[in-house]
Short mmCIF file of C-alpha atoms in Angstrom, two decimals:
data_model
loop_
_atom_site.label_atom_id
_atom_site.label_comp_id
_atom_site.label_asym_id
_atom_site.label_seq_id
_atom_site.Cartn_x
_atom_site.Cartn_y
_atom_site.Cartn_z
CA MET A 1 38.36 14.46 142.19
CA ILE A 2 39.57 13.34 145.61
CA LEU A 3 40.02 15.90 148.40
CA LEU A 4 42.87 14.94 150.74
CA ARG A 5 43.35 16.37 154.26
CA GLY A 6 45.52 15.46 156.03
CA SER A 7 70.52 22.17 158.93
CA ARG A 8 72.80 23.32 159.14
CA THR A 9 73.04 26.71 157.35
CA ARG A 10 76.12 28.45 156.11
CA ARG A 11 76.70 31.44 153.87
CA ARG A 12 79.03 31.99 150.98
CA ARG A 13 79.87 34.93 148.77
CA LEU A 14 78.14 35.69 145.50
CA GLY A 15 80.11 34.69 142.48
CA VAL A 16 81.73 31.50 143.77
CA ALA A 17 82.71 29.32 140.82
CA THR A 18 83.65 25.66 140.77
CA ALA A 19 85.53 23.45 138.40
CA ALA A 20 82.39 21.42 137.99
CA GLY A 21 83.25 20.17 134.53
CA GLY A 22 80.45 19.60 132.04
CA LEU A 23 78.32 17.14 130.22
CA LEU A 24 76.17 18.77 127.64
CA ALA A 25 75.63 15.27 126.33
CA ALA A 26 73.52 14.65 129.42
CA LEU A 27 70.77 17.02 128.34
CA LEU A 28 67.75 14.99 129.29
CA THR A 29 64.92 15.29 126.80
CA ALA A 30 63.00 12.17 127.67
CA SER A 31 59.31 13.00 127.57
CA PRO A 32 56.64 12.38 130.18
CA ALA A 33 53.48 10.50 129.29
CA ALA A 34 52.30 13.45 127.23
CA ALA A 35 52.28 14.27 123.57
CA ILE A 36 55.30 16.55 124.07
CA PRO A 37 58.55 14.93 122.97
CA ASP A 38 60.45 18.24 123.06
CA PRO A 39 62.08 19.74 126.17
CA GLY A 40 60.02 21.88 128.45
CA ASP A 41 59.57 21.03 132.12
CA SER A 42 59.87 17.30 131.68
CA PRO A 43 60.35 15.55 135.05
CA THR A 44 63.24 13.28 134.17
CA ASP A 45 65.36 11.45 136.67
CA GLY A 46 68.09 8.96 137.22
CA LYS A 47 70.74 9.41 134.53
CA GLU A 48 74.03 8.47 136.11
CA VAL A 49 76.96 10.75 135.36
CA SER A 50 80.54 9.67 134.70
CA ARG A 51 82.82 8.67 137.57
CA SER A 52 85.01 11.70 136.93
CA ASP A 53 82.00 14.00 137.25
CA GLN A 54 80.95 12.23 140.44
CA ALA A 55 84.44 12.75 141.84
CA GLU A 56 84.35 16.43 140.82
CA ALA A 57 81.06 16.91 142.65
CA ARG A 58 82.37 15.29 145.83
CA LYS A 59 85.58 17.30 145.63
CA ALA A 60 83.66 20.57 145.20
CA ILE A 61 81.57 19.76 148.28
CA GLU A 62 84.62 18.86 150.38
CA SER A 63 86.36 22.10 149.42
CA GLY A 64 83.28 24.20 150.20
CA GLU A 65 82.87 25.40 146.62
CA ILE A 66 79.34 24.02 146.51
CA PRO A 67 77.08 23.12 149.44
CA GLY A 68 76.81 19.55 150.66
CA GLN A 69 73.89 17.32 149.78
CA ASP A 70 70.69 19.06 150.94
CA GLU A 71 72.74 21.71 152.77
CA ILE A 72 71.20 25.18 152.62
CA VAL A 73 73.31 28.20 151.71
CA HIS A 74 72.24 31.77 151.06
CA SER A 75 73.44 35.33 150.81
CA ASP A 76 73.45 37.48 153.97
CA ASN A 77 70.34 39.38 152.89
CA ILE A 78 68.02 36.36 152.62
CA ARG A 79 66.47 34.25 155.39
CA HIS A 80 64.78 30.87 155.07
CA VAL A 81 61.70 31.20 157.28
CA ALA A 82 59.66 28.07 156.49
CA ASN A 83 59.52 24.80 154.61
CA ILE A 84 56.46 22.57 154.23
CA PRO A 85 57.46 19.17 152.79
CA LYS A 86 55.38 17.37 150.22
CA ASP A 87 52.55 15.36 151.72
CA VAL A 88 50.03 13.06 150.06
CA LEU A 89 50.69 14.58 146.62
CA SER A 90 54.00 12.92 145.91
CA GLY A 91 54.41 14.03 142.29
CA THR A 92 56.49 16.86 140.85
CA ASN A 93 55.72 20.26 142.40
CA SER A 94 55.06 22.88 139.72
CA ASP A 95 53.67 26.43 139.57
CA LEU A 96 52.18 28.80 142.17
CA ALA A 97 49.32 31.30 142.34
CA PHE A 98 48.11 33.58 145.15
CA GLN A 99 44.89 35.10 146.42
CA GLY A 100 44.49 37.00 149.67
CA ARG A 101 45.99 34.88 152.44
CA TYR A 102 46.19 31.75 150.29
CA ALA A 103 48.85 30.20 148.08
CA PHE A 104 47.91 27.58 145.49
CA ALA A 105 50.60 25.08 144.57
CA GLY A 106 50.43 22.86 141.49
CA ASN A 107 51.68 19.28 141.54
CA TYR A 108 51.63 16.64 138.82
CA ASP A 109 49.20 14.71 141.06
CA GLY A 110 46.85 17.66 141.71
CA PHE A 111 47.12 20.84 143.77
CA ARG A 112 47.53 22.01 147.34
CA ILE A 113 46.15 25.11 149.06
CA PHE A 114 48.12 26.82 151.84
CA ASP A 115 46.99 29.43 154.33
CA ILE A 116 49.92 31.89 154.39
CA ARG A 117 48.41 34.44 156.75
CA ASN A 118 51.47 33.71 158.89
CA PRO A 119 54.22 33.20 156.28
CA ARG A 120 56.51 31.73 158.94
CA ALA A 121 54.05 28.90 159.57
CA PRO A 122 51.97 28.09 156.46
CA ARG A 123 49.08 25.67 157.02
CA THR A 124 47.66 23.19 154.55
CA VAL A 125 43.99 23.95 153.87
CA ALA A 126 43.29 21.35 151.19
CA GLN A 127 45.00 18.83 148.92
CA VAL A 128 43.18 17.77 145.78
CA LEU A 129 44.16 14.60 143.92
CA CYS A 130 43.66 15.20 140.20
CA PRO A 131 46.59 13.76 138.19
CA GLY A 132 47.72 15.24 134.90
CA SER A 133 51.02 16.96 134.24
CA GLN A 134 51.85 19.78 134.51
CA ASN A 135 48.92 20.99 136.52
CA ASP A 136 50.00 24.56 135.82
CA ILE A 137 47.76 26.61 138.11
CA SER A 138 46.10 30.03 138.35
CA VAL A 139 43.16 31.65 140.15
CA SER A 140 40.66 34.42 139.47
CA GLY A 141 37.89 35.24 141.90
CA ASP A 142 36.12 32.00 142.81
CA LEU A 143 37.71 30.05 139.95
CA LEU A 144 40.87 27.96 139.82
CA PHE A 145 42.36 26.79 136.52
CA LEU A 146 44.51 23.71 136.01
CA SER A 147 46.40 22.65 132.87
CA THR A 148 46.55 19.01 131.81
CA ASP A 149 49.34 18.15 129.39
CA SER A 150 49.39 14.40 129.64
CA SER A 151 47.16 12.16 127.59
CA ARG A 152 44.38 10.83 129.87
CA SER A 153 41.55 8.32 129.55
CA ASP A 154 38.98 11.07 130.25
CA SER A 155 38.64 14.52 131.82
CA SER A 156 37.87 13.29 135.34
CA CYS A 157 40.21 13.39 138.31
CA ASN A 158 40.06 9.59 138.35
CA SER A 159 41.48 9.28 134.83
CA THR A 160 44.43 7.10 133.89
CA THR A 161 47.17 7.54 131.32
CA GLN A 162 46.24 6.66 127.76
CA PRO A 163 48.18 6.98 124.49
CA ALA A 164 47.72 10.22 122.57
CA THR A 165 47.22 8.10 119.45
CA GLU A 166 43.76 7.12 120.72
CA LYS A 167 40.99 9.49 119.67
CA SER A 168 39.16 9.13 123.00
CA SER A 169 42.15 10.48 124.95
CA TRP A 170 41.73 13.83 126.71
CA GLU A 171 44.03 16.78 127.45
CA GLY A 172 43.18 20.39 128.19
CA MET A 173 41.90 22.77 130.89
CA LYS A 174 40.10 21.98 134.14
CA VAL A 175 38.15 24.57 136.13
CA PHE A 176 37.39 24.41 139.87
CA ASP A 177 35.14 26.48 142.11
CA ILE A 178 37.23 27.60 145.12
CA SER A 179 34.66 29.73 146.91
CA ASP A 180 35.17 27.24 149.76
CA LYS A 181 38.94 26.85 149.99
CA ARG A 182 38.60 23.73 152.11
CA ASN A 183 36.42 22.01 149.54
CA PRO A 184 37.34 22.93 145.94
CA ARG A 185 34.69 21.74 143.50
CA TYR A 186 35.45 20.56 139.94
CA VAL A 187 33.02 22.38 137.63
CA ALA A 188 34.27 22.29 134.02
CA ALA A 189 36.66 20.71 131.55
CA VAL A 190 37.63 22.00 128.11
CA GLU A 191 39.64 19.87 125.69
CA THR A 192 42.25 21.79 123.70
CA ALA A 193 44.46 20.87 120.77
CA CYS A 194 47.70 19.25 122.04
CA GLY A 195 46.53 19.69 125.64
CA SER A 196 47.57 22.55 127.90
CA HIS A 197 51.21 22.74 128.89
CA THR A 198 50.70 26.14 130.48
CA HIS A 199 47.94 28.73 130.44
CA THR A 200 47.54 32.47 131.01
CA LEU A 201 44.48 34.36 132.25
CA VAL A 202 43.12 37.56 130.75
CA PRO A 203 40.48 38.38 133.38
CA GLU A 204 37.53 40.65 132.68
CA ARG A 205 34.52 41.57 134.80
CA ARG A 206 32.12 38.99 133.36
CA ASN A 207 34.46 36.53 131.69
CA VAL A 208 37.91 35.09 132.08
CA TYR A 209 39.81 34.45 128.87
CA VAL A 210 42.38 31.69 129.03
CA TYR A 211 45.31 31.54 126.60
CA VAL A 212 46.38 27.92 126.33
CA SER A 213 49.96 27.17 125.33
CA SER A 214 50.73 23.74 123.90
CA TYR A 215 53.11 22.36 121.33
CA SER A 216 54.72 19.43 119.50
CA PRO A 217 51.98 18.09 117.22
CA ASN A 218 52.24 14.72 115.54
CA ALA A 219 50.35 13.36 112.56
CA ALA A 220 49.64 10.21 114.60
CA TYR A 221 47.78 12.18 117.31
CA PRO A 222 44.11 12.70 116.32
CA ASP A 223 43.77 15.77 118.57
CA CYS A 224 47.23 17.25 118.02
CA ARG A 225 48.11 17.34 114.34
CA PRO A 226 50.40 19.79 112.51
CA PRO A 227 50.47 22.58 111.80
CA HIS A 228 50.00 23.78 115.36
CA ASP A 229 51.21 27.35 115.07
CA GLY A 230 48.93 29.18 117.47
CA ILE A 231 47.20 29.12 120.85
CA SER A 232 43.74 28.05 122.02
CA VAL A 233 41.56 30.79 123.51
CA ILE A 234 38.96 29.69 126.06
CA LYS A 235 36.13 31.93 127.29
CA VAL A 236 34.90 31.17 130.82
CA PRO A 237 31.77 33.01 132.06
CA ARG A 238 32.32 33.76 135.74
CA LYS A 239 28.69 33.08 136.68
CA ALA A 240 28.43 29.98 134.49
CA PRO A 241 31.88 28.36 134.32
CA HIS A 242 30.30 25.10 133.12
CA LYS A 243 29.78 26.92 129.81
CA ALA A 244 33.53 27.38 129.29
CA ALA A 245 34.48 26.75 125.65
CA VAL A 246 37.19 27.35 123.07
CA VAL A 247 36.32 30.51 121.11
CA GLY A 248 39.31 30.66 118.80
CA PHE A 249 42.72 29.44 117.74
CA PRO A 250 44.65 32.52 116.59
CA VAL A 251 47.61 31.68 114.36
CA LEU A 252 50.73 33.43 115.63
CA PHE A 253 53.15 31.95 113.07
CA PRO A 254 51.47 31.95 109.67
CA GLY A 255 53.42 30.24 106.92
CA GLU A 256 53.24 27.94 103.97
CA GLY A 257 53.61 24.19 104.24
CA PRO A 258 52.56 21.59 106.78
CA ASP A 259 54.56 23.05 109.68
CA GLY A 260 53.53 26.71 109.64
CA GLY A 261 55.91 29.65 109.74
CA GLY A 262 57.84 29.55 113.02
CA ASN A 263 61.51 28.80 113.60
CA PRO A 264 62.36 25.70 111.52
CA GLY A 265 64.83 24.44 114.12
CA ALA A 266 67.43 21.87 113.09
CA PRO A 267 69.06 21.34 110.66
CA THR A 268 68.60 24.97 109.60
CA ASN A 269 69.26 26.15 113.15
CA PRO A 270 71.12 23.35 114.98
CA GLY A 271 70.36 23.00 118.68
CA VAL A 272 67.24 25.20 118.44
CA SER A 273 63.72 23.90 119.02
CA LYS A 274 61.38 23.97 116.06
CA THR A 275 58.42 26.27 116.73
CA THR A 276 55.18 24.29 116.79
CA GLY A 277 53.22 26.37 119.29
CA CYS A 278 54.06 28.31 122.46
CA HIS A 279 55.40 27.21 125.82
CA ASP A 280 54.29 30.17 127.91
CA ILE A 281 52.69 33.59 127.56
CA THR A 282 52.73 36.56 129.94
CA VAL A 283 50.08 39.25 129.53
CA LEU A 284 50.17 42.82 130.80
CA PRO A 285 46.45 43.76 130.70
CA SER A 286 47.03 47.37 131.77
CA LYS A 287 48.99 47.91 128.54
CA ASP A 288 47.04 45.48 126.30
CA LEU A 289 50.33 43.67 125.68
CA ALA A 290 51.56 40.10 125.83
CA ALA A 291 54.92 38.42 125.39
CA GLY A 292 55.13 34.87 124.15
CA ALA A 293 57.94 32.36 124.64
CA CYS A 294 57.32 30.02 121.76
CA MET A 295 59.97 27.32 121.52
CA GLY A 296 62.19 28.82 118.80
CA ASP A 297 60.70 32.33 118.82
CA GLY A 298 60.00 35.21 121.16
CA ILE A 299 57.05 37.42 120.29
CA LEU A 300 55.41 40.66 121.39
CA PHE A 301 51.72 40.97 120.66
CA SER A 302 48.63 43.09 121.28
CA ILE A 303 45.69 41.73 123.29
CA GLU A 304 43.49 44.78 122.79
CA ASN A 305 40.93 42.28 121.56
CA PRO A 306 41.55 39.32 123.88
CA GLU A 307 39.89 36.87 121.51
CA ARG A 308 42.09 37.93 118.61
CA PRO A 309 45.67 38.69 119.74
CA ARG A 310 47.92 40.21 117.06
CA VAL A 311 51.70 39.80 116.74
CA ILE A 312 53.62 43.11 116.79
CA ASP A 313 57.20 41.82 116.69
CA ARG A 314 59.05 38.53 116.63
CA VAL A 315 62.67 37.68 117.45
CA GLN A 316 64.95 34.65 117.37
CA ASP A 317 68.29 33.81 118.95
CA ASN A 318 69.78 30.92 117.01
CA VAL A 319 73.16 31.18 118.73
CA ASN A 320 72.46 30.93 122.47
CA PHE A 321 68.76 30.12 122.93
CA ALA A 322 67.58 26.52 122.58
CA PHE A 323 63.99 26.69 123.91
CA TRP A 324 62.15 29.97 124.57
CA HIS A 325 60.40 29.15 127.83
CA SER A 326 58.81 32.15 129.57
CA ALA A 327 58.60 35.95 129.60
CA THR A 328 58.42 38.81 132.12
CA PHE A 329 57.76 42.50 131.44
CA ASN A 330 59.30 45.20 133.57
CA GLN A 331 56.84 47.51 135.31
CA THR A 332 56.93 50.24 132.62
CA ALA A 333 56.50 47.75 129.76
CA ARG A 334 59.75 48.91 128.18
CA LYS A 335 61.59 45.59 128.65
CA VAL A 336 60.96 41.86 128.41
CA VAL A 337 63.02 39.15 130.07
CA PHE A 338 62.82 35.88 128.13
CA THR A 339 64.16 32.63 129.59
CA ASP A 340 65.89 29.83 127.74
CA GLU A 341 65.22 26.35 129.12
CA LEU A 342 68.26 24.60 127.65
CA GLY A 343 67.96 20.86 128.28
CA GLY A 344 64.29 20.97 129.20
CA GLY A 345 64.86 21.46 132.90
CA GLY A 346 66.46 18.05 133.39
CA ALA A 347 70.10 18.77 132.62
CA ALA A 348 73.16 20.29 134.28
CA THR A 349 73.63 23.52 132.35
CA CYS A 350 74.90 25.88 135.10
CA ASN A 351 78.52 24.82 134.84
CA ALA A 352 81.72 26.23 133.38
CA GLU A 353 81.48 24.27 130.14
CA ILE A 354 78.03 25.60 129.18
CA GLY A 355 79.09 29.15 130.05
CA PRO A 356 77.20 32.34 130.94
CA ASP A 357 75.05 32.82 127.83
CA ARG A 358 73.30 29.49 127.28
CA GLY A 359 70.44 28.38 129.53
CA ALA A 360 70.20 32.03 130.61
CA ASP A 361 67.78 34.96 130.56
CA GLY A 362 67.76 37.25 127.55
CA ILE A 363 66.97 40.90 128.29
CA TYR A 364 65.22 42.81 125.51
CA ASP A 365 64.28 46.48 125.44
CA ILE A 366 60.99 47.43 123.76
CA VAL A 367 61.90 50.26 121.40
CA GLY A 368 59.21 52.36 119.74
CA LYS A 369 55.49 52.56 120.43
CA GLY A 370 52.33 50.77 119.43
CA GLU A 371 52.46 48.81 116.21
CA GLN A 372 56.01 50.06 115.60
CA SER A 373 57.40 48.49 118.79
CA LYS A 374 60.48 46.32 118.39
CA LEU A 375 62.26 43.89 120.70
CA VAL A 376 65.95 44.82 120.87
CA PHE A 377 68.42 42.47 122.58
CA ARG A 378 70.63 44.00 125.29
CA SER A 379 72.28 41.22 127.35
CA TYR A 380 72.12 37.81 129.03
CA PHE A 381 71.85 37.04 132.72
CA LYS A 382 72.78 33.77 134.37
CA ILE A 383 73.41 32.95 138.02
CA PRO A 384 77.13 33.44 138.79
CA ARG A 385 77.37 30.30 140.96
CA HIS A 386 78.38 27.17 139.10
CA GLN A 387 76.51 24.00 140.01
CA ALA A 388 77.59 20.35 140.01
CA ASP A 389 77.11 18.15 136.96
CA THR A 390 74.55 16.18 138.96
CA GLU A 391 72.28 19.22 139.42
CA ASN A 392 69.58 20.09 136.91
CA CYS A 393 69.85 23.85 136.58
CA VAL A 394 68.59 26.39 134.05
CA ALA A 395 66.56 29.63 133.99
CA HIS A 396 62.96 29.07 135.06
CA ASN A 397 59.89 30.84 136.49
CA GLY A 398 60.17 34.17 138.29
CA SER A 399 58.42 37.46 138.99
CA LEU A 400 59.09 41.14 139.48
CA ILE A 401 59.79 42.55 142.92
CA PRO A 402 57.74 45.77 142.78
CA VAL A 403 60.02 48.73 143.49
CA ARG A 404 59.50 52.05 141.69
CA GLY A 405 62.39 53.09 139.49
CA ARG A 406 64.12 49.69 139.61
CA ASP A 407 63.81 46.50 137.62
CA LEU A 408 64.19 43.71 140.17
CA MET A 409 63.29 40.08 139.71
CA VAL A 410 63.25 36.89 141.77
CA GLN A 411 63.67 33.71 139.78
CA ALA A 412 63.80 29.93 140.15
CA TRP A 413 66.75 28.00 138.73
CA TYR A 414 65.81 24.43 139.69
CA GLN A 415 68.78 23.08 141.71
CA GLY A 416 70.53 26.41 141.10
CA GLY A 417 68.09 27.67 143.74
CA VAL A 418 66.42 31.07 143.95
CA SER A 419 68.12 34.18 142.59
CA VAL A 420 67.26 37.85 143.10
CA TRP A 421 68.72 40.07 140.42
CA ASP A 422 68.67 43.65 139.14
CA PHE A 423 68.22 44.47 135.44
CA THR A 424 67.59 48.21 135.80
CA ASN A 425 70.55 48.61 133.45
CA SER A 426 69.50 46.25 130.64
CA SER A 427 73.09 45.80 129.54
CA LYS A 428 74.55 45.09 132.99
CA PRO A 429 72.29 42.81 135.04
CA ARG A 430 73.63 41.51 138.34
CA GLU A 431 72.59 39.15 141.12
CA ILE A 432 71.95 40.76 144.51
CA ALA A 433 70.77 37.76 146.60
CA TYR A 434 70.40 33.99 146.44
CA PHE A 435 69.19 30.87 148.23
CA GLU A 436 69.99 27.29 147.31
CA ARG A 437 70.37 23.73 148.54
CA GLY A 438 73.22 21.38 147.77
CA PRO A 439 72.79 18.64 145.16
CA LEU A 440 70.23 15.91 145.70
CA SER A 441 72.80 13.40 144.50
CA THR A 442 76.51 13.24 143.68
CA GLU A 443 76.09 10.18 141.45
CA ARG A 444 73.23 10.95 139.09
CA ILE A 445 71.05 13.79 137.89
CA ALA A 446 68.11 13.69 140.29
CA THR A 447 65.54 16.25 139.19
CA GLY A 448 64.72 18.79 141.88
CA GLY A 449 65.07 22.38 142.96
CA SER A 450 62.87 25.45 142.69
CA TRP A 451 60.29 25.29 139.88
CA SER A 452 58.76 28.70 140.62
CA ALA A 453 59.94 31.54 142.85
CA TYR A 454 57.62 34.54 143.20
CA TYR A 455 57.44 37.68 145.35
CA TYR A 456 54.07 38.18 147.05
CA ASN A 457 53.21 40.66 149.80
CA GLY A 458 56.60 40.90 151.45
CA TYR A 459 57.89 37.34 151.05
CA ILE A 460 59.37 35.09 148.38
CA TYR A 461 57.56 31.79 147.88
CA SER A 462 59.20 28.87 146.11
CA ASN A 463 57.73 25.53 145.05
CA ASP A 464 60.61 23.05 145.18
CA ILE A 465 60.10 20.01 142.99
CA ALA A 466 61.39 17.60 145.62
CA LYS A 467 61.59 19.48 148.93
CA GLY A 468 58.21 21.18 149.06
CA PHE A 469 56.99 24.71 149.71
CA ASP A 470 59.61 27.24 150.85
CA VAL A 471 59.15 30.73 152.27
CA LEU A 472 62.02 33.23 152.12
CA ARG A 473 62.43 36.76 153.44
CA ILE A 474 64.74 39.25 151.77
CA ASP A 475 66.08 42.19 153.80
CA ASP A 476 67.80 44.63 151.47
CA ARG A 477 67.48 48.38 151.02
CA ARG A 478 66.98 47.84 147.28
CA THR A 479 63.97 45.55 147.73
CA ASP A 480 62.54 46.85 151.03
CA PRO A 481 60.10 49.35 149.37
CA ALA A 482 58.26 46.39 147.84
CA ARG A 483 56.90 45.48 151.28
CA TRP A 484 54.44 48.36 150.97
CA VAL A 485 52.88 46.86 147.84
CA HIS A 486 50.11 44.41 148.68
CA MET A 487 48.20 42.41 146.11
CA ARG A 488 44.77 40.81 146.50
CA GLU A 489 45.60 38.26 143.81
CA LEU A 490 48.67 37.26 141.84
CA ASN A 491 49.04 35.03 138.82
CA VAL A 492 52.51 35.91 137.63
CA GLN A 493 51.71 35.20 133.96
CA THR A 494 48.90 37.78 134.29
CA GLN A 495 51.26 40.55 135.25
CA PRO A 496 49.67 43.28 137.38
CA ASP A 497 50.25 46.99 137.38
CA TYR A 498 51.71 47.03 140.88
CA PHE A 499 51.36 50.79 141.34
CA ASP A 500 47.91 51.40 139.94
#
């Protein structure tokens, strides 16, 4: 581990649409140096689009239908109050976590800690070089957790890439002691089957359980062979994190045959990812519930026993969903918002050709109680602002904005920017605010935009893949009550009871 120290704005109305054209054929599914050949947050770059699409992008900019390159636009009720560019960690910015006055920002090269006591002027406290995509990040007490989903030569922060076909290769979870925020200390590593694409904490007083999501096994990978139809569960003793270990691998998709029992994908369900594990899980500890976004399936399960989660209900959408990516409960645990990451985060899917239902959020009501609970589909939500065919754009990571009696969410859409939307009426969701930058390029798909956008203690924080750490302020009567809700810690995939 290496510790490193060291526009013009205009506004436009919601709902502007462009004749951006489309190129579904440009869905970029090239994999990073990990054992994950399927889509799912793959940092891909550089595919040139057709000359006609380039011309369309330039025309849309000239006419004012989309912002110019790197130009910032936003609705009247949002202000951009700060941006901290990337520094020594030049890799892809990824997820965010929060604790007290600190924000923790993942990056494919490691992680960065910000002091956000003054949100208008965040300060860098530490930058830790520890390569290994995705470096999905979370915190609990004095512990910080980091996912590694790229095949490495060993578990150290000095490791190098190494083929997943080699038995000595390592992927999994890393644990740091952050009792001194200026000097994080690497204390434990736990190897997990197929690595750790994302992870979710189930914190208890003495232990922290970690649900590890990973996927895409291959018979040629010694540590990632099919069937891979469950999740790894790690137990981390708070007072002895060096004793962290895998305590189980609960099977969520039991089935006959070598591939388990999840969605079979193509050719049975063309355009749908085959389920070989989960991409992301959100837990709601106050209700002993979890929602899993698992490639070709969405699931609701009980975590009453955190070491042995049990599936309550399972749904599929083989018409409009391609890759079940993440999940968010509403505050009363009567709804789940699932996201579909069509194109793996590297494609232009927010255009007229793709339409409003693909690459969108799916809103599901939870009907019934306990073991009889069912996920019932109500509607889709997608940002109403078309993007250029050179902008990677699809539904991505977001969080609730805590307001009693309303279901409000802020969400990242890569180069589609940051959207604030209302799903109080499950059947009629609508956007109420937005922030975005113009395309990084008008000639090729250059991967960028907001990876994660979360509400924390009065502000919206966004980790932009290319542009760095953004701070936004929303001023709206519908969201203003949330300013009175202050959290001591926030890992969005460990969803709090905001009003307890």
